[in-house]
Amino acid sequence: MKKEVKKVVLAYSGGLDTSVILKWLQDEYKCEVVTFTADLGQGEEVEPARVKALALGIKPENIFIDDLREEFVKDYVFPMFRANTIYEGEYLLGTSIARPLIAKRQAEIAKITGADGVSHGATGKGNDQVRFEMGYLGQDATLTIIAPWREWDLNSREKLLAYAETHGIQIEKKGKKSPYSMDANLLHISYEGGILEDPSAEPEESMWLWSNSPENAPDEAEYLEIGYKHGDPVSLNGTELSPATILKTLNELGGKHGIGRVDIVENRFVGMKARGCYETPGGTIMLKAHRAIESITLDREATHLKDEMMPRYAKLIYNGFWFTPEREMLQAAIDKTQEYVNGSVRVKLYKGNVIVVGRSSEDSLFNPEYSTFEEDEVYNQKDAEGFIKLNALRLIIAGKARKR
């Protein structure tokens, strides 16, 4: 039984799925619809969504198109990268980290407009339904959540197109339709479906939209210096830039040199395995450079503890638990470690590789007097004998016991 909803905020892209959802909400729930389109740097014009919403009868005051690029990178991507976050060894969580921000803004718009419901276009098989709805519930548990893919029978592109034609929904056809389900923002672009549903099939080269193949990347390496302050990149080659501009520039440089492609089979939170391909050129550079600046500024045990915490932190983000006490607790610990993660890293970009060639910091813990292989006056090598014996004491005792 449908719960009565007077006004609903829809996460709206203007594409086939969400345009059908918009009309379906109007017909099935007889409610007023507010559209929200987020610009997260996906590389497509967002203003056409306004025209499409108006054509479907949405009032001008109920159309929200927000540029969230700087907030996305500063408050979501950068905090995640302070932890060197990576899911199941390869996925840099490009889709996962965007959903909490969209959900938060939807809940805010619901409050502004007096809406009592929110809606999204995620399917009942994917992770995004969890991420969106955990976000809604974490912001305002009184909102009614409408997930059309869990209610309707429009479970194929053909049925969606037929519904659109029947109801006069204009769908732009821009050349040949991509066979993949794609998601993009400033951090990455993803590909699922089509031939990728066979994990043994190699994707065709034409699928990749952001990056050259390593084989076709420039034959000459490019050097880049990234400046860091409190664990966040703040400059490129000495020029201070905004968070979104830094990531956009790194994407362009990484894509040029064939950096950031991954092809993985991941374990979804809802239970099944799924094959996905991702391009994350700027994020791949950031991950490598951040670990490099931490290598000279972060204490050994803090580094190791961070590495132990990271898989748990990554899992929280992947599963949609961004707005939770445990994620905030981990974030506070991670951010504390970044107090002295300042300095610069030089990397060489070459045919799919990010090669660290130098790192420097006024807060560096690397001390040549102790580390040198030459003669020094600060380290007594004889001290190592007692250190080794004390660490081996339990092994010595156990060995004697076994001989008895």
Short mmCIF file of C-alpha atoms in Angstrom, two decimals:
data_model
loop_
_atom_site.label_atom_id
_atom_site.label_comp_id
_atom_site.label_asym_id
_atom_site.label_seq_id
_atom_site.Cartn_x
_atom_site.Cartn_y
_atom_site.Cartn_z
CA MET A 1 0.00 0.00 0.00
CA LYS A 2 1.42 3.35 -1.07
CA LYS A 3 1.98 5.93 1.62
CA GLU A 4 0.45 9.30 0.83
CA VAL A 5 3.06 11.87 -0.21
CA LYS A 6 2.24 15.49 -1.01
CA LYS A 7 5.57 16.65 -2.38
CA VAL A 8 8.70 14.67 -3.28
CA VAL A 9 12.27 15.73 -4.13
CA LEU A 10 13.63 13.63 -7.00
CA ALA A 11 17.34 13.21 -7.78
CA TYR A 12 16.96 14.15 -11.45
CA SER A 13 19.51 13.87 -14.26
CA GLY A 14 17.15 14.55 -17.16
CA GLY A 15 17.92 11.18 -18.73
CA LEU A 16 15.52 8.39 -19.65
CA ASP A 17 15.23 6.75 -16.22
CA THR A 18 14.66 9.83 -14.10
CA SER A 19 12.40 11.49 -16.67
CA VAL A 20 10.16 8.42 -16.59
CA ILE A 21 10.33 8.41 -12.78
CA LEU A 22 9.26 12.07 -12.71
CA LYS A 23 6.11 11.34 -14.73
CA TRP A 24 5.48 8.08 -12.87
CA LEU A 25 5.58 9.92 -9.50
CA GLN A 26 3.05 12.41 -10.78
CA ASP A 27 0.73 9.66 -12.02
CA GLU A 28 1.15 7.01 -9.33
CA TYR A 29 1.48 9.18 -6.24
CA LYS A 30 -0.48 12.22 -7.49
CA CYS A 31 2.14 14.38 -5.79
CA GLU A 32 4.00 17.57 -6.55
CA VAL A 33 7.56 16.90 -7.74
CA VAL A 34 10.68 18.94 -7.00
CA THR A 35 13.68 18.13 -9.18
CA PHE A 36 17.27 18.31 -7.97
CA THR A 37 20.18 18.06 -10.39
CA ALA A 38 23.70 18.03 -8.95
CA ASP A 39 26.72 19.20 -10.89
CA LEU A 40 29.52 17.00 -9.55
CA GLY A 41 31.76 17.51 -12.55
CA GLN A 42 30.26 14.68 -14.59
CA GLY A 43 31.26 16.44 -17.79
CA GLU A 44 27.74 16.98 -19.14
CA GLU A 45 25.66 20.13 -19.25
CA VAL A 46 23.17 20.18 -16.38
CA GLU A 47 21.03 23.11 -17.52
CA PRO A 48 19.11 20.99 -20.10
CA ALA A 49 17.58 19.21 -17.09
CA ARG A 50 15.75 22.46 -16.31
CA VAL A 51 14.15 22.56 -19.76
CA LYS A 52 13.09 18.92 -19.51
CA ALA A 53 11.63 19.42 -16.04
CA LEU A 54 9.64 22.45 -17.20
CA ALA A 55 8.32 20.42 -20.16
CA LEU A 56 7.04 17.82 -17.70
CA GLY A 57 5.09 20.42 -15.76
CA ILE A 58 7.51 21.19 -12.92
CA LYS A 59 7.15 24.70 -11.51
CA PRO A 60 10.25 26.91 -11.99
CA GLU A 61 10.59 27.37 -8.24
CA ASN A 62 10.65 23.58 -7.83
CA ILE A 63 13.71 23.08 -10.04
CA PHE A 64 17.07 23.00 -8.25
CA ILE A 65 20.35 22.77 -10.16
CA ASP A 66 23.33 23.08 -7.83
CA ASP A 67 27.04 23.29 -8.54
CA LEU A 68 28.50 21.03 -5.84
CA ARG A 69 31.92 20.44 -7.39
CA GLU A 70 34.01 22.25 -4.79
CA GLU A 71 32.03 20.85 -1.85
CA PHE A 72 32.27 17.36 -3.34
CA VAL A 73 36.05 17.41 -3.60
CA LYS A 74 36.81 19.41 -0.44
CA ASP A 75 34.41 17.73 2.00
CA TYR A 76 34.09 14.22 0.57
CA VAL A 77 36.89 13.24 -1.82
CA PHE A 78 39.78 14.83 0.10
CA PRO A 79 38.78 13.42 3.52
CA MET A 80 38.53 9.97 1.92
CA PHE A 81 41.98 10.27 0.34
CA ARG A 82 43.56 11.32 3.65
CA ALA A 83 42.95 7.69 4.62
CA ASN A 84 44.43 6.33 1.34
CA THR A 85 41.06 4.69 0.88
CA ILE A 86 40.68 1.84 -1.58
CA TYR A 87 38.02 -0.90 -1.63
CA GLU A 88 39.04 -4.53 -2.19
CA GLY A 89 42.51 -3.49 -3.29
CA GLU A 90 41.58 -1.55 -6.43
CA TYR A 91 38.35 0.50 -6.38
CA LEU A 92 38.80 4.19 -5.48
CA LEU A 93 35.09 4.58 -4.57
CA GLY A 94 34.18 7.22 -7.14
CA THR A 95 30.44 6.47 -7.18
CA SER A 96 30.24 5.58 -3.49
CA ILE A 97 31.58 8.90 -2.22
CA ALA A 98 29.21 11.01 -4.35
CA ARG A 99 25.95 9.53 -3.08
CA PRO A 100 26.04 10.91 0.50
CA LEU A 101 26.38 14.47 -0.79
CA ILE A 102 23.46 14.08 -3.20
CA ALA A 103 21.32 12.57 -0.45
CA LYS A 104 22.24 15.34 2.01
CA ARG A 105 21.34 18.05 -0.48
CA GLN A 106 18.05 16.33 -1.34
CA ALA A 107 17.09 16.33 2.33
CA GLU A 108 18.02 20.01 2.59
CA ILE A 109 15.87 20.86 -0.44
CA ALA A 110 12.99 18.87 1.08
CA LYS A 111 13.20 21.12 4.13
CA ILE A 112 13.40 24.29 1.99
CA THR A 113 10.40 23.33 -0.14
CA GLY A 114 8.33 21.64 2.56
CA ALA A 115 8.50 18.27 0.80
CA ASP A 116 7.63 15.14 2.77
CA GLY A 117 9.28 12.63 0.42
CA VAL A 118 12.46 11.92 -1.54
CA SER A 119 13.07 9.65 -4.53
CA HIS A 120 16.01 8.23 -6.49
CA GLY A 121 16.61 6.18 -9.64
CA ALA A 122 18.78 3.43 -8.16
CA THR A 123 17.78 -0.14 -8.91
CA GLY A 124 16.86 -2.78 -6.35
CA LYS A 125 19.99 -4.78 -7.21
CA GLY A 126 22.65 -2.15 -6.62
CA ASN A 127 24.55 -0.47 -3.83
CA ASP A 128 23.29 3.02 -4.62
CA GLN A 129 19.83 2.43 -3.17
CA VAL A 130 21.52 1.75 0.17
CA ARG A 131 23.80 4.77 -0.09
CA PHE A 132 21.00 7.17 -0.99
CA GLU A 133 18.58 5.91 1.62
CA MET A 134 21.13 5.70 4.43
CA GLY A 135 21.86 9.33 3.59
CA TYR A 136 18.20 10.35 3.68
CA LEU A 137 17.53 8.56 6.94
CA GLY A 138 20.64 10.02 8.50
CA GLN A 139 19.43 13.54 7.66
CA ASP A 140 15.68 13.28 8.26
CA ALA A 141 14.03 9.99 9.15
CA THR A 142 10.53 11.51 8.73
CA LEU A 143 10.91 11.67 4.94
CA THR A 144 9.06 9.05 2.92
CA ILE A 145 11.43 7.30 0.52
CA ILE A 146 10.15 6.28 -2.91
CA ALA A 147 12.32 3.82 -4.85
CA PRO A 148 10.46 3.23 -8.15
CA TRP A 149 12.67 0.35 -9.28
CA ARG A 150 11.43 -1.62 -6.27
CA GLU A 151 7.78 -0.89 -7.11
CA TRP A 152 7.18 -0.75 -10.85
CA ASP A 153 7.47 -3.35 -13.62
CA LEU A 154 9.40 -1.09 -16.02
CA ASN A 155 12.46 -3.29 -15.66
CA SER A 156 14.04 -2.87 -19.09
CA ARG A 157 15.13 -0.07 -21.39
CA GLU A 158 12.49 -1.12 -23.92
CA LYS A 159 9.70 -0.76 -21.34
CA LEU A 160 11.06 2.62 -20.23
CA LEU A 161 11.14 3.86 -23.84
CA ALA A 162 7.61 2.61 -24.43
CA TYR A 163 6.40 4.40 -21.28
CA ALA A 164 8.15 7.59 -22.40
CA GLU A 165 6.52 7.44 -25.84
CA THR A 166 3.08 6.74 -24.38
CA HIS A 167 3.32 9.69 -22.02
CA GLY A 168 4.92 12.15 -24.42
CA ILE A 169 8.28 12.29 -22.66
CA GLN A 170 10.91 13.64 -25.04
CA ILE A 171 14.11 11.58 -24.95
CA GLU A 172 17.08 12.95 -26.86
CA LYS A 173 18.93 10.41 -28.95
CA LYS A 174 22.58 11.41 -29.27
CA GLY A 175 23.99 8.97 -31.80
CA LYS A 176 24.44 5.33 -30.91
CA LYS A 177 23.35 4.41 -27.39
CA SER A 178 26.20 3.20 -25.18
CA PRO A 179 25.74 -0.45 -24.18
CA TYR A 180 27.02 0.35 -20.69
CA SER A 181 25.47 1.74 -17.55
CA MET A 182 27.74 4.68 -16.69
CA ASP A 183 28.21 7.06 -13.80
CA ALA A 184 30.60 10.01 -13.79
CA ASN A 185 31.75 12.78 -11.49
CA LEU A 186 34.99 14.67 -10.89
CA LEU A 187 36.59 11.60 -9.30
CA HIS A 188 35.79 8.91 -11.86
CA ILE A 189 33.68 7.40 -14.60
CA SER A 190 32.33 3.86 -14.29
CA TYR A 191 31.06 1.26 -16.74
CA GLU A 192 28.80 -1.73 -16.03
CA GLY A 193 26.56 -4.05 -18.05
CA GLY A 194 26.83 -5.08 -21.68
CA ILE A 195 29.72 -7.43 -22.42
CA LEU A 196 31.14 -6.63 -18.98
CA GLU A 197 28.60 -9.04 -17.51
CA ASP A 198 30.95 -11.76 -18.75
CA PRO A 199 33.97 -11.38 -16.44
CA SER A 200 36.18 -13.18 -18.98
CA ALA A 201 35.47 -10.71 -21.79
CA GLU A 202 37.97 -7.90 -22.39
CA PRO A 203 36.27 -4.51 -22.86
CA GLU A 204 36.77 -2.90 -26.24
CA GLU A 205 39.12 0.08 -26.36
CA SER A 206 36.30 2.38 -27.49
CA MET A 207 34.58 1.94 -24.11
CA TRP A 208 37.16 4.06 -22.27
CA LEU A 209 36.19 7.73 -22.52
CA TRP A 210 38.61 9.57 -20.23
CA SER A 211 42.01 8.05 -20.85
CA ASN A 212 44.40 7.06 -23.59
CA SER A 213 45.43 3.44 -23.55
CA PRO A 214 48.93 3.11 -22.07
CA GLU A 215 50.07 1.90 -25.51
CA ASN A 216 48.87 5.14 -27.12
CA ALA A 217 49.97 7.46 -24.33
CA PRO A 218 52.83 9.92 -25.04
CA ASP A 219 56.28 8.41 -25.39
CA GLU A 220 57.74 11.20 -23.28
CA ALA A 221 57.23 11.23 -19.51
CA GLU A 222 55.76 14.28 -17.77
CA TYR A 223 56.88 15.51 -14.36
CA LEU A 224 54.47 17.02 -11.85
CA GLU A 225 54.93 18.53 -8.40
CA ILE A 226 52.00 18.32 -5.96
CA GLY A 227 52.00 20.51 -2.86
CA TYR A 228 50.33 19.22 0.33
CA LYS A 229 48.97 20.88 3.47
CA HIS A 230 47.49 18.81 6.29
CA GLY A 231 47.19 15.84 3.97
CA ASP A 232 45.29 17.60 1.17
CA PRO A 233 46.74 18.63 -2.21
CA VAL A 234 46.77 22.43 -2.46
CA SER A 235 48.98 23.20 -5.46
CA LEU A 236 50.27 21.83 -8.76
CA ASN A 237 53.70 22.85 -9.99
CA GLY A 238 53.77 25.65 -7.43
CA THR A 239 50.40 27.16 -8.35
CA GLU A 240 47.71 27.09 -5.66
CA LEU A 241 44.39 25.84 -6.99
CA SER A 242 40.93 25.05 -5.59
CA PRO A 243 40.15 21.42 -4.70
CA ALA A 244 37.92 20.86 -7.73
CA THR A 245 40.42 22.52 -10.08
CA ILE A 246 43.24 20.33 -8.76
CA LEU A 247 41.27 17.15 -9.34
CA LYS A 248 40.10 18.28 -12.78
CA THR A 249 43.68 19.06 -13.80
CA LEU A 250 44.98 15.76 -12.46
CA ASN A 251 42.25 13.95 -14.42
CA GLU A 252 43.41 15.62 -17.62
CA LEU A 253 47.07 14.83 -16.99
CA GLY A 254 46.36 11.27 -15.87
CA GLY A 255 44.05 10.58 -18.80
CA LYS A 256 46.65 11.88 -21.22
CA HIS A 257 49.19 9.38 -19.88
CA GLY A 258 46.85 6.36 -19.67
CA ILE A 259 46.63 6.37 -15.87
CA GLY A 260 43.78 5.12 -13.69
CA ARG A 261 42.04 2.30 -15.55
CA VAL A 262 40.85 -0.67 -13.49
CA ASP A 263 38.75 -3.71 -14.38
CA ILE A 264 37.44 -5.51 -11.29
CA VAL A 265 34.85 -7.92 -9.96
CA GLU A 266 33.65 -6.44 -6.68
CA ASN A 267 31.45 -7.71 -3.86
CA ARG A 268 28.31 -5.61 -3.63
CA PHE A 269 26.78 -4.90 -0.24
CA VAL A 270 23.47 -6.43 -1.36
CA GLY A 271 25.13 -9.79 -1.91
CA MET A 272 26.11 -10.50 -5.50
CA LYS A 273 29.40 -10.03 -7.29
CA ALA A 274 29.50 -7.43 -10.06
CA ARG A 275 32.07 -6.65 -12.73
CA GLY A 276 32.86 -2.99 -13.28
CA CYS A 277 35.44 -0.92 -15.13
CA TYR A 278 36.57 2.43 -13.80
CA GLU A 279 38.70 5.36 -14.90
CA THR A 280 40.08 7.37 -11.98
CA PRO A 281 43.14 9.16 -13.37
CA GLY A 282 43.38 12.06 -10.91
CA GLY A 283 42.55 9.89 -7.92
CA THR A 284 45.24 7.38 -8.87
CA ILE A 285 47.83 10.15 -8.92
CA MET A 286 46.58 11.55 -5.61
CA LEU A 287 46.73 8.17 -3.87
CA LYS A 288 50.33 7.56 -4.93
CA ALA A 289 51.46 11.08 -4.06
CA HIS A 290 49.70 11.12 -0.68
CA ARG A 291 51.38 7.91 0.41
CA ALA A 292 54.69 9.44 -0.67
CA ILE A 293 54.30 12.60 1.44
CA GLU A 294 53.13 10.50 4.39
CA SER A 295 56.23 8.32 4.07
CA ILE A 296 58.44 11.17 5.30
CA THR A 297 56.05 13.03 7.62
CA LEU A 298 54.04 10.34 9.43
CA ASP A 299 55.20 8.31 12.40
CA ARG A 300 55.73 4.58 11.79
CA GLU A 301 53.04 3.31 14.16
CA ALA A 302 50.55 5.94 13.04
CA THR A 303 51.17 4.84 9.45
CA HIS A 304 50.66 1.19 10.27
CA LEU A 305 47.53 1.84 12.34
CA LYS A 306 46.07 3.93 9.51
CA ASP A 307 46.72 1.06 7.12
CA GLU A 308 44.86 -1.30 9.46
CA MET A 309 41.90 1.08 9.77
CA MET A 310 41.62 1.83 6.07
CA PRO A 311 39.78 -1.34 4.90
CA ARG A 312 37.10 -0.76 7.54
CA TYR A 313 36.80 2.89 6.52
CA ALA A 314 36.59 1.92 2.84
CA LYS A 315 33.89 -0.63 3.57
CA LEU A 316 31.82 1.97 5.43
CA ILE A 317 31.93 4.30 2.43
CA TYR A 318 31.23 1.54 -0.09
CA ASN A 319 28.25 0.31 1.91
CA GLY A 320 26.74 3.77 2.37
CA PHE A 321 27.62 4.47 6.00
CA TRP A 322 29.13 7.94 5.51
CA PHE A 323 26.80 9.67 7.98
CA THR A 324 27.49 7.36 10.91
CA PRO A 325 29.27 7.78 14.25
CA GLU A 326 31.82 5.10 13.40
CA ARG A 327 32.83 6.78 10.13
CA GLU A 328 33.11 10.14 11.89
CA MET A 329 35.17 8.53 14.64
CA LEU A 330 37.57 7.03 12.11
CA GLN A 331 37.70 10.34 10.23
CA ALA A 332 38.67 12.21 13.39
CA ALA A 333 41.52 9.77 14.00
CA ILE A 334 42.66 9.96 10.38
CA ASP A 335 42.53 13.77 10.32
CA LYS A 336 44.62 13.96 13.50
CA THR A 337 47.41 12.07 11.74
CA GLN A 338 47.47 14.64 8.93
CA GLU A 339 48.57 17.60 11.09
CA TYR A 340 52.16 17.43 9.82
CA VAL A 341 51.51 15.89 6.40
CA ASN A 342 52.82 18.95 4.61
CA GLY A 343 55.30 19.40 1.78
CA SER A 344 55.60 18.43 -1.86
CA VAL A 345 55.86 15.30 -3.98
CA ARG A 346 57.33 15.01 -7.46
CA VAL A 347 55.89 12.31 -9.69
CA LYS A 348 56.62 11.14 -13.21
CA LEU A 349 53.63 10.20 -15.37
CA TYR A 350 54.42 7.66 -18.06
CA LYS A 351 52.29 5.15 -19.96
CA GLY A 352 49.84 4.19 -17.23
CA ASN A 353 52.30 4.61 -14.36
CA VAL A 354 52.63 7.13 -11.56
CA ILE A 355 56.27 7.01 -10.45
CA VAL A 356 57.31 8.91 -7.33
CA VAL A 357 60.70 10.53 -7.93
CA GLY A 358 61.01 12.86 -4.94
CA ARG A 359 59.41 14.11 -1.77
CA SER A 360 60.30 16.95 0.64
CA SER A 361 58.86 18.57 3.73
CA GLU A 362 59.84 20.96 6.50
CA ASP A 363 58.07 18.48 8.78
CA SER A 364 60.02 15.50 7.48
CA LEU A 365 60.93 12.74 9.95
CA PHE A 366 63.59 11.42 7.60
CA ASN A 367 66.91 12.15 9.31
CA PRO A 368 70.02 11.49 7.18
CA GLU A 369 72.21 11.41 10.30
CA TYR A 370 70.43 8.23 11.41
CA SER A 371 69.67 6.72 8.02
CA THR A 372 73.06 7.09 6.33
CA PHE A 373 75.17 4.08 5.37
CA GLU A 374 78.24 6.22 5.97
CA GLU A 375 79.90 6.96 9.31
CA ASP A 376 77.69 8.74 11.84
CA GLU A 377 77.91 10.04 15.40
CA VAL A 378 74.30 9.58 16.56
CA TYR A 379 73.62 5.84 16.34
CA ASN A 380 75.44 3.16 18.31
CA GLN A 381 75.15 -0.03 16.28
CA LYS A 382 76.01 -2.12 19.33
CA ASP A 383 72.63 -1.14 20.83
CA ALA A 384 70.94 -3.34 18.23
CA GLU A 385 72.23 -6.52 19.91
CA GLY A 386 70.19 -5.99 23.07
CA PHE A 387 67.19 -4.81 21.06
CA ILE A 388 67.22 -8.04 19.05
CA LYS A 389 67.69 -10.26 22.10
CA LEU A 390 64.80 -8.63 23.97
CA ASN A 391 62.49 -9.06 20.97
CA ALA A 392 63.61 -12.68 20.59
CA LEU A 393 63.32 -13.52 24.31
CA ARG A 394 59.93 -15.25 23.97
CA LEU A 395 61.29 -17.34 21.09
CA ILE A 396 64.37 -18.31 23.11
CA ILE A 397 62.21 -19.37 26.08
CA ALA A 398 59.82 -21.35 23.85
CA GLY A 399 62.73 -23.05 22.11
CA LYS A 400 64.23 -24.20 25.40
CA ALA A 401 60.82 -25.48 26.57
CA ARG A 402 60.29 -27.54 23.41
CA LYS A 403 63.73 -29.14 23.73
CA ARG A 404 62.85 -30.33 27.25
#
